[in-house]
PDB file of C-alpha atoms in Angstrom:
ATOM      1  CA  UNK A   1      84.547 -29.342 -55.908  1.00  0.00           C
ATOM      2  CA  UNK A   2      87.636 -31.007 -57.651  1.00  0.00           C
ATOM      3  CA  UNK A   3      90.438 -32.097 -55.730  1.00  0.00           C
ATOM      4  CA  UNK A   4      94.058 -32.738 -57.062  1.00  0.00           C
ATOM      5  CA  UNK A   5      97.317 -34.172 -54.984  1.00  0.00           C
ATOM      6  CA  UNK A   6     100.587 -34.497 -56.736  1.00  0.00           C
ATOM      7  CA  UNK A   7     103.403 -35.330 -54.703  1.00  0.00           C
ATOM      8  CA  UNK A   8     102.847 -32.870 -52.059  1.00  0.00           C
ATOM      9  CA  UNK A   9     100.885 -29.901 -53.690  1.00  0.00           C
ATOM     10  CA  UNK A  10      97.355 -29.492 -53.505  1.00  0.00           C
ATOM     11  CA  UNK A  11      95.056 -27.829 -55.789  1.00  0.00           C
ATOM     12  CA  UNK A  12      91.101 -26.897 -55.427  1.00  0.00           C
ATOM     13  CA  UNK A  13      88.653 -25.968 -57.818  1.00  0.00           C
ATOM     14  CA  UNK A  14      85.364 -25.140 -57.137  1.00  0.00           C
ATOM     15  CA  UNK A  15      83.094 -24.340 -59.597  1.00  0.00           C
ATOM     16  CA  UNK A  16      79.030 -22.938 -59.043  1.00  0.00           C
ATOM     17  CA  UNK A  17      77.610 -22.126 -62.579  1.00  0.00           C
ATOM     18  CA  UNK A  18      79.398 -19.580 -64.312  1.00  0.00           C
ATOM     19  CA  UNK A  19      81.491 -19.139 -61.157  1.00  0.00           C
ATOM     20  CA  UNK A  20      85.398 -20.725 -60.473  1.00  0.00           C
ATOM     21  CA  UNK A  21      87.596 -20.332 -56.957  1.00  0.00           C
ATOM     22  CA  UNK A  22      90.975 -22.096 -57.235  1.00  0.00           C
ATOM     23  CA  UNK A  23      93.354 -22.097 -55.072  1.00  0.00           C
ATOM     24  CA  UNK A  24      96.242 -24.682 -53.485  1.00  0.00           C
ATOM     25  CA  UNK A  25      99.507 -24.644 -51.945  1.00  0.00           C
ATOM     26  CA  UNK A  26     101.625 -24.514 -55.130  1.00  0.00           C
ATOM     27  CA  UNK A  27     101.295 -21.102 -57.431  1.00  0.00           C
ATOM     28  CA  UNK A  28     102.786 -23.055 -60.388  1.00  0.00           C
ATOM     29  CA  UNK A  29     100.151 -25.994 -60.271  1.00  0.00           C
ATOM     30  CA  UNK A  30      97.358 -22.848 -59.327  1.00  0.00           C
ATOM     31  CA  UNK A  31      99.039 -21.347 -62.729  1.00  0.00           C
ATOM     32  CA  UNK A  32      99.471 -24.323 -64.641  1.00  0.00           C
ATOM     33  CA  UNK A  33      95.509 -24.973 -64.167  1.00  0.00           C
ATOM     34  CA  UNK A  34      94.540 -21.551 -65.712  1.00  0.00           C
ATOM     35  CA  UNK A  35      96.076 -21.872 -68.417  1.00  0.00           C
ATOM     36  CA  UNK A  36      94.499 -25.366 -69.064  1.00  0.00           C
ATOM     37  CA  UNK A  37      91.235 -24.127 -68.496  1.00  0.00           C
ATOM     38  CA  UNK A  38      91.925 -20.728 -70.768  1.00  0.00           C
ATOM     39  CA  UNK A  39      92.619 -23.622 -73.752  1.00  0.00           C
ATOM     40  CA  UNK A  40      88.855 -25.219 -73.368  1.00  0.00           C
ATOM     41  CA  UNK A  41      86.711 -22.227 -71.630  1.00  0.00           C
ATOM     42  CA  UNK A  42      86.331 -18.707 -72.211  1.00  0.00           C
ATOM     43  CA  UNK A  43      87.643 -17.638 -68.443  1.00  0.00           C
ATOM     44  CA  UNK A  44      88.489 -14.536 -66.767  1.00  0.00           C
ATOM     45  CA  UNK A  45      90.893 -14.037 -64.227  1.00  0.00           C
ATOM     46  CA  UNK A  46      89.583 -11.299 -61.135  1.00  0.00           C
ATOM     47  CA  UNK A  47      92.500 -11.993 -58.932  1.00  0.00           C
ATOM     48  CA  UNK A  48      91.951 -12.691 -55.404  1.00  0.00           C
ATOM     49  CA  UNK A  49      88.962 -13.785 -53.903  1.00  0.00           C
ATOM     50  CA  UNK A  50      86.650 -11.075 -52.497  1.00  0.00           C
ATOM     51  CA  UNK A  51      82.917 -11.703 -52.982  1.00  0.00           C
ATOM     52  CA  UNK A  52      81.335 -15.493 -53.573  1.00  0.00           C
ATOM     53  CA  UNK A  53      78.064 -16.509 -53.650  1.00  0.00           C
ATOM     54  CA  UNK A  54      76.974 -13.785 -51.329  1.00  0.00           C
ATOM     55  CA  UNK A  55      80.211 -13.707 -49.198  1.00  0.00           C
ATOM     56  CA  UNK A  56      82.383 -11.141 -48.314  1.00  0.00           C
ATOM     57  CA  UNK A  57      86.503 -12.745 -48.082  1.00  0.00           C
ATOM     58  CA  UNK A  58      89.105  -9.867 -46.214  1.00  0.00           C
ATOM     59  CA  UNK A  59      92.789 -10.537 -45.518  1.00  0.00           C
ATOM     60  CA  UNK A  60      94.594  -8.948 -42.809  1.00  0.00           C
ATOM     61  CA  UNK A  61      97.427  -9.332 -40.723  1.00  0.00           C
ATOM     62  CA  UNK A  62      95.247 -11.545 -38.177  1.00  0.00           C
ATOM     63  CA  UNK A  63      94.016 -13.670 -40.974  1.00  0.00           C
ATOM     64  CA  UNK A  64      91.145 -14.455 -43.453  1.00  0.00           C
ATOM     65  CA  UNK A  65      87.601 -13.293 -42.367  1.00  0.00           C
ATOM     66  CA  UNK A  66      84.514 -14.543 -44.138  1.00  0.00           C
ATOM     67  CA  UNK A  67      81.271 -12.433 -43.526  1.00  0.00           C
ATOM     68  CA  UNK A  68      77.706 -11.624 -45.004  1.00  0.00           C
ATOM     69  CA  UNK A  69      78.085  -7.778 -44.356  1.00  0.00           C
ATOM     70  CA  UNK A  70      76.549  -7.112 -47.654  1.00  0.00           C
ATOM     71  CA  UNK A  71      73.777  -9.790 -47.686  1.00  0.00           C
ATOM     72  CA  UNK A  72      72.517  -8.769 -44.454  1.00  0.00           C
ATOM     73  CA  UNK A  73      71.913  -4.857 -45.236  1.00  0.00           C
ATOM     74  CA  UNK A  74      70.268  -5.980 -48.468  1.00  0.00           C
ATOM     75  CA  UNK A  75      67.782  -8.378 -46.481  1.00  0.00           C
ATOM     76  CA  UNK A  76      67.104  -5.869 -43.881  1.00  0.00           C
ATOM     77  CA  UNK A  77      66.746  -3.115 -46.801  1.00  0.00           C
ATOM     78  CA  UNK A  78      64.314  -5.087 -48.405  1.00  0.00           C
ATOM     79  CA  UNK A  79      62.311  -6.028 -45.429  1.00  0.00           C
ATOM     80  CA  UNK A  80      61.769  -2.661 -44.416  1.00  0.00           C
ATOM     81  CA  UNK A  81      62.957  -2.963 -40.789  1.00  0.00           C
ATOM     82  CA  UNK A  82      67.420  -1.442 -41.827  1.00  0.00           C
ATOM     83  CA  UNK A  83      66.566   1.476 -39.079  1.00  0.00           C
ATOM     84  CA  UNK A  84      64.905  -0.484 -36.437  1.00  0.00           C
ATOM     85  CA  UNK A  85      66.604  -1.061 -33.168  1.00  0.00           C
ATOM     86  CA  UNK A  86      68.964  -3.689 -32.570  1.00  0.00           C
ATOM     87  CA  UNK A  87      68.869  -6.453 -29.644  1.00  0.00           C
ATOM     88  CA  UNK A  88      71.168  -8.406 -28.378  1.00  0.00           C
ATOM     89  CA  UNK A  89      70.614 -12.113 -28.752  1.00  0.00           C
ATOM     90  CA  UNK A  90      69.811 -13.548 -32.060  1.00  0.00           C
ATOM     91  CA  UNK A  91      66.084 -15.010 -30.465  1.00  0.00           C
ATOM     92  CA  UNK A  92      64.153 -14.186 -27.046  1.00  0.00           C
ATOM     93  CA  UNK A  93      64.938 -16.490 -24.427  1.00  0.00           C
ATOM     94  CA  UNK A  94      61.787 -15.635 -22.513  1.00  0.00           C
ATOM     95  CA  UNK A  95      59.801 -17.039 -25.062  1.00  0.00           C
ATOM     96  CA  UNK A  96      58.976 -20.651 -25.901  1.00  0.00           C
ATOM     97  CA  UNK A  97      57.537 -20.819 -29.623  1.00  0.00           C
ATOM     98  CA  UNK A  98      54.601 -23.661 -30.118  1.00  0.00           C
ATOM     99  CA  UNK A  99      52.745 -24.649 -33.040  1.00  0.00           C
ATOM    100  CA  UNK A 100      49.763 -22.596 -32.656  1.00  0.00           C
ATOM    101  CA  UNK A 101      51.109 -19.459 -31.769  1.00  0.00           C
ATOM    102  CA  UNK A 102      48.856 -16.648 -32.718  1.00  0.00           C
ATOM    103  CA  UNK A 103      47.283 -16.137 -36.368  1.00  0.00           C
ATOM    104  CA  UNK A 104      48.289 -17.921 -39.054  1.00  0.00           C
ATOM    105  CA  UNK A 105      50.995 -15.471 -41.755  1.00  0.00           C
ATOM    106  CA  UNK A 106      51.614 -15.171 -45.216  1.00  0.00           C
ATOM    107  CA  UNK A 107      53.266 -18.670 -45.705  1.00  0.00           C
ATOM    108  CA  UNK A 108      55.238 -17.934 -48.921  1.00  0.00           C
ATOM    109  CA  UNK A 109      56.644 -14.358 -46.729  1.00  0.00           C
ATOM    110  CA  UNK A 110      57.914 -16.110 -43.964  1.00  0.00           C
ATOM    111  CA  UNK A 111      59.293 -19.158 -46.103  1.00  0.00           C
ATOM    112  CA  UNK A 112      61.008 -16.765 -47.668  1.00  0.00           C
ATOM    113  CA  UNK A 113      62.510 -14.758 -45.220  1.00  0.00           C
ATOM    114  CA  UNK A 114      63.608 -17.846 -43.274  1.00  0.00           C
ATOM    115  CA  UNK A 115      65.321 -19.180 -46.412  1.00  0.00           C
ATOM    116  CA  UNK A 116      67.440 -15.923 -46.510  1.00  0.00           C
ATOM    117  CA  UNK A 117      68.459 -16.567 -42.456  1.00  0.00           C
ATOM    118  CA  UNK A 118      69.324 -20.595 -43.435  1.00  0.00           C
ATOM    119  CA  UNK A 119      71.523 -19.011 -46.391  1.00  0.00           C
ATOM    120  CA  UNK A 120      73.331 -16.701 -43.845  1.00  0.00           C
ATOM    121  CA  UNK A 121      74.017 -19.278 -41.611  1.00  0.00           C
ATOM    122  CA  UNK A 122      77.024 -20.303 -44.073  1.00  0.00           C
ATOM    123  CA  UNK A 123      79.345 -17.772 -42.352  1.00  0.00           C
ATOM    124  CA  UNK A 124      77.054 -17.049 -39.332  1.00  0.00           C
ATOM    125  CA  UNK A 125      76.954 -19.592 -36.870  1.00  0.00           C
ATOM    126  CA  UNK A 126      75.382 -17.380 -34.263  1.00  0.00           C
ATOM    127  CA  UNK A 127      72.433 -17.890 -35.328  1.00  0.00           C
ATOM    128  CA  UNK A 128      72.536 -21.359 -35.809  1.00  0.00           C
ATOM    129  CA  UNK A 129      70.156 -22.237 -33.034  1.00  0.00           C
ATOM    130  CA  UNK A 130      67.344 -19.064 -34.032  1.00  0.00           C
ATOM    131  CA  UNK A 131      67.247 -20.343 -37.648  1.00  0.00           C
ATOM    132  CA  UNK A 132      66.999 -23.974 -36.529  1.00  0.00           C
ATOM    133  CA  UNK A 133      64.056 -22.873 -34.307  1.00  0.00           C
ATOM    134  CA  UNK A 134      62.222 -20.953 -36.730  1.00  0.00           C
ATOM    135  CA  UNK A 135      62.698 -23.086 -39.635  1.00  0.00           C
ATOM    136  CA  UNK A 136      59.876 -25.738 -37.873  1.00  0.00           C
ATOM    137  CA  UNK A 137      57.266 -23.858 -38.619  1.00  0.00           C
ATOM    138  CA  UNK A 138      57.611 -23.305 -42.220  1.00  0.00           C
ATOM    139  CA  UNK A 139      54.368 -25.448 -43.150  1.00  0.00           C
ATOM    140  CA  UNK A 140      52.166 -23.493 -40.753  1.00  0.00           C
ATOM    141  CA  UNK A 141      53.587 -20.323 -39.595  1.00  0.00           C
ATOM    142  CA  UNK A 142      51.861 -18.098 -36.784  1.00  0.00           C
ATOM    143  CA  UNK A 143      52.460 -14.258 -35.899  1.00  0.00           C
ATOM    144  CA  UNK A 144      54.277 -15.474 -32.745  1.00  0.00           C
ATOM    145  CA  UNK A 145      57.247 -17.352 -35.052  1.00  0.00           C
ATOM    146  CA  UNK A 146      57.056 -14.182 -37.458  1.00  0.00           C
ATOM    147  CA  UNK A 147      57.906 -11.842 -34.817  1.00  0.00           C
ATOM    148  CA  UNK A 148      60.660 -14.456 -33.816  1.00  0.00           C
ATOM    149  CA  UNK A 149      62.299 -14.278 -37.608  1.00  0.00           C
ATOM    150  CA  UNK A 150      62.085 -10.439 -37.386  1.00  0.00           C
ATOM    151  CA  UNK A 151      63.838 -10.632 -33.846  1.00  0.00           C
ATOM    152  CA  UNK A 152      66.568 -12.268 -35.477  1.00  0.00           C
ATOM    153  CA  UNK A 153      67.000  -9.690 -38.164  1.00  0.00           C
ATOM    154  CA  UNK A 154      66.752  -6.966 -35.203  1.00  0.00           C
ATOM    155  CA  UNK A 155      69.924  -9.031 -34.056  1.00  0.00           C
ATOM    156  CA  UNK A 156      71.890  -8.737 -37.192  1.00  0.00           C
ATOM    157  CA  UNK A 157      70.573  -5.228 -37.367  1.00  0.00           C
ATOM    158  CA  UNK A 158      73.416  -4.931 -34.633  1.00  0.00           C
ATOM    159  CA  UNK A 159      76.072  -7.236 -35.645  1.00  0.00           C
ATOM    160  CA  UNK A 160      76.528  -6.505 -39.554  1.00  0.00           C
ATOM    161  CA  UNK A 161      80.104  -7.786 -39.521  1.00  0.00           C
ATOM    162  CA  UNK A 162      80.521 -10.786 -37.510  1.00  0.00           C
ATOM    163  CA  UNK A 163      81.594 -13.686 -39.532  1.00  0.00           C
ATOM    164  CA  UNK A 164      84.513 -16.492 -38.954  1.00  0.00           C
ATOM    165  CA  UNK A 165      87.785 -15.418 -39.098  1.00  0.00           C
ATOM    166  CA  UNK A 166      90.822 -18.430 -40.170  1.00  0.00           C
ATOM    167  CA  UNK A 167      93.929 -17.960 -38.658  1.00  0.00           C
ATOM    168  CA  UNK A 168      97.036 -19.672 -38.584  1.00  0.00           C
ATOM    169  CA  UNK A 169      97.816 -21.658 -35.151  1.00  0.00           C
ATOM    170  CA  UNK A 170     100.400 -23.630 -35.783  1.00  0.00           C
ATOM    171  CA  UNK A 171      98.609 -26.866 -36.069  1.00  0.00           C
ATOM    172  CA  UNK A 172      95.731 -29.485 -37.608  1.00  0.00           C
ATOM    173  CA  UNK A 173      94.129 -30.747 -34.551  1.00  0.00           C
ATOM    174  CA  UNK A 174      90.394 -31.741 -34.717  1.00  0.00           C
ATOM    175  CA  UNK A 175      88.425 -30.860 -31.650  1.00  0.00           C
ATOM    176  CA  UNK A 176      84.915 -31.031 -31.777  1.00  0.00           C
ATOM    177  CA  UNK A 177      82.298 -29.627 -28.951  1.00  0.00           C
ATOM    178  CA  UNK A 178      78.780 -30.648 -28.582  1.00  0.00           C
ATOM    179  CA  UNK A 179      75.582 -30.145 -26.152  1.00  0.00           C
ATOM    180  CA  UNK A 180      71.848 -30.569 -26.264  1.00  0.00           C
ATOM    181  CA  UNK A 181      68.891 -28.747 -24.856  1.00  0.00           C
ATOM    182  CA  UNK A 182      67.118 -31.466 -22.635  1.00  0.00           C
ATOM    183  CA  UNK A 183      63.629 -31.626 -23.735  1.00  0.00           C
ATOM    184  CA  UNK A 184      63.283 -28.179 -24.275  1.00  0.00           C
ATOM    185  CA  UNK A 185      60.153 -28.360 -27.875  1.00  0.00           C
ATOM    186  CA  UNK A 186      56.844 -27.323 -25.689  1.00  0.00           C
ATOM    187  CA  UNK A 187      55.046 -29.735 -28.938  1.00  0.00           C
ATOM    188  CA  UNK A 188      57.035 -33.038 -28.659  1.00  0.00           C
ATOM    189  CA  UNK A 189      59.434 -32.262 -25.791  1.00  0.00           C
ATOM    190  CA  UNK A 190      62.077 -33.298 -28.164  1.00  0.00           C
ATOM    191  CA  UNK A 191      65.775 -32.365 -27.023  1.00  0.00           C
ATOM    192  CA  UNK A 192      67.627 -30.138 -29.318  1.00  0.00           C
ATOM    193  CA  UNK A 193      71.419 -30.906 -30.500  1.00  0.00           C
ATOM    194  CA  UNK A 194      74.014 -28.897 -31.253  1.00  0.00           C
ATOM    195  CA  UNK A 195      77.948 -29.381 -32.080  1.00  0.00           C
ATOM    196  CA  UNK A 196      80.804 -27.395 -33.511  1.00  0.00           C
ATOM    197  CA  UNK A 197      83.813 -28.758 -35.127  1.00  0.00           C
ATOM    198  CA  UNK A 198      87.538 -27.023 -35.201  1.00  0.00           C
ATOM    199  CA  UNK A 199      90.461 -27.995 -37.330  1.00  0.00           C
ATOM    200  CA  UNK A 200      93.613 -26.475 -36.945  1.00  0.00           C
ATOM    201  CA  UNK A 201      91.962 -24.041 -34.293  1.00  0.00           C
ATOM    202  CA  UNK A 202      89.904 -22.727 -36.669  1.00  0.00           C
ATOM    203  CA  UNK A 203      85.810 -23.531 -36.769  1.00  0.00           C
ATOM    204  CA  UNK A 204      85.063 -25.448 -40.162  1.00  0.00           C
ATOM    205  CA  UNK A 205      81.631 -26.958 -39.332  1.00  0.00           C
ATOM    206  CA  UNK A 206      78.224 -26.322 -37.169  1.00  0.00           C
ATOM    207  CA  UNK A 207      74.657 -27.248 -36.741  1.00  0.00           C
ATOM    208  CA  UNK A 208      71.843 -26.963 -34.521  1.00  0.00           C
ATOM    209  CA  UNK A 209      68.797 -29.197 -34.879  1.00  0.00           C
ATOM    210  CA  UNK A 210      66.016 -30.790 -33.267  1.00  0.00           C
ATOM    211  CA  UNK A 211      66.369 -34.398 -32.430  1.00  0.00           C
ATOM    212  CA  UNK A 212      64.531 -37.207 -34.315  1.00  0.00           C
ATOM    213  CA  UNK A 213      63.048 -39.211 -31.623  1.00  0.00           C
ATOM    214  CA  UNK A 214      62.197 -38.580 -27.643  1.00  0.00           C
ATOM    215  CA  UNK A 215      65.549 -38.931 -25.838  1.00  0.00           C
ATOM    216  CA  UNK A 216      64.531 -41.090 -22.081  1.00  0.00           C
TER     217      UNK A 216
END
């Protein structure tokens, strides 16, 4: 990402191979870039941003909405399961996953398939804390955490659209909001931590993960 300040206009370019998103506060400096960049690249202008990387960006009248609409009916097309029943909750609360929980699975499978929930968790922090669980067991996985990946994609399954959704509120204050679950890995009895971070009302930043060391 390359950031630019003059005077009081900002401008942002962010670039991921072959693919550019610029945008700022000033049209002529968003302009003025283009052009600069049609003199030493072969570039194409699309207009407004729509699809990224996976991501879906709408504008409305209550604001921009980021979602993974697309990304999740392609994972659950491919996995066989798009006209299973929904639940829910993105993972069970009744059950407690452990190391050795059942059979051992197809490792590179349920790698994979977990690497497509981390990826979704860039506009989905719902399931934030599933992902975080099932990602532990990526060196050894068991039937138990399989059936605990597919219980998350039973949850999307249900709630295609959900995203985050940036609105205007009148302000830039920073809040941030945090907890922990007390001890709560059956293995190591580890706590898990979680936080989420607003600016200007809006959530910007997220993260659920297990805890280094044994809190006392």
């Amino acid at each position: 990402m390359f950031f630019q300040q003059h005077k009081d206009h900002t401008t942002l370019l962010v670039v991921y191979v072959d693919d550019i998103i610029i945008t700022g506060n000033n049209e002529g400096e968003i302009a003025q870039l283009k052009v600069q960049l049609g003199k030493e690249f072969e570039v194409k202008d699309i207009g407004l941003l729509r699809y990224f990387l996976g991501i879906e960006v709408a504008r409305g009248a209550e604001g921009v909405v980021l979602s993974q609409r697309k990304y999740v009916l392609d994972l659950l097309t491919e996995t066989g399961i798009l006209g299973c029943r929904y639940v829910a909750s993105p993972i069970d609360q009744k059950i407690k996953l452990t190391e050795l929980a059942g059979e051992k699975v197809d490792r590179e499978r349920y790698q994979r398939l977990v690497g497509r929930l981390i990826y979704l968790t860039h506009a989905r922090p719902d399931i934030s804390f599933a992902v975080s669980v099932v990602s532990r067991y990526m060196h050894d996985p068991r039937k138990d955490h399989m059936d605990a990946v597919y219980y998350s994609m039973r949850y999307l399954k249900g709630a295609l659209g959900k995203g985050l959704i940036f609105r205007k509120h009148g302000h830039f204050n920073i809040e941030g909001y945090c907890d922990s679950d007390w001890a709560s890995c059956v293995d190591d009895r580890k706590s898990i931590s979680g936080y989420w971070m607003f600016v200007g009302g809006n959530l910007v930043s997220w993260k659920s993960k297990k805890q280094s060391v044994v809190a006392r």
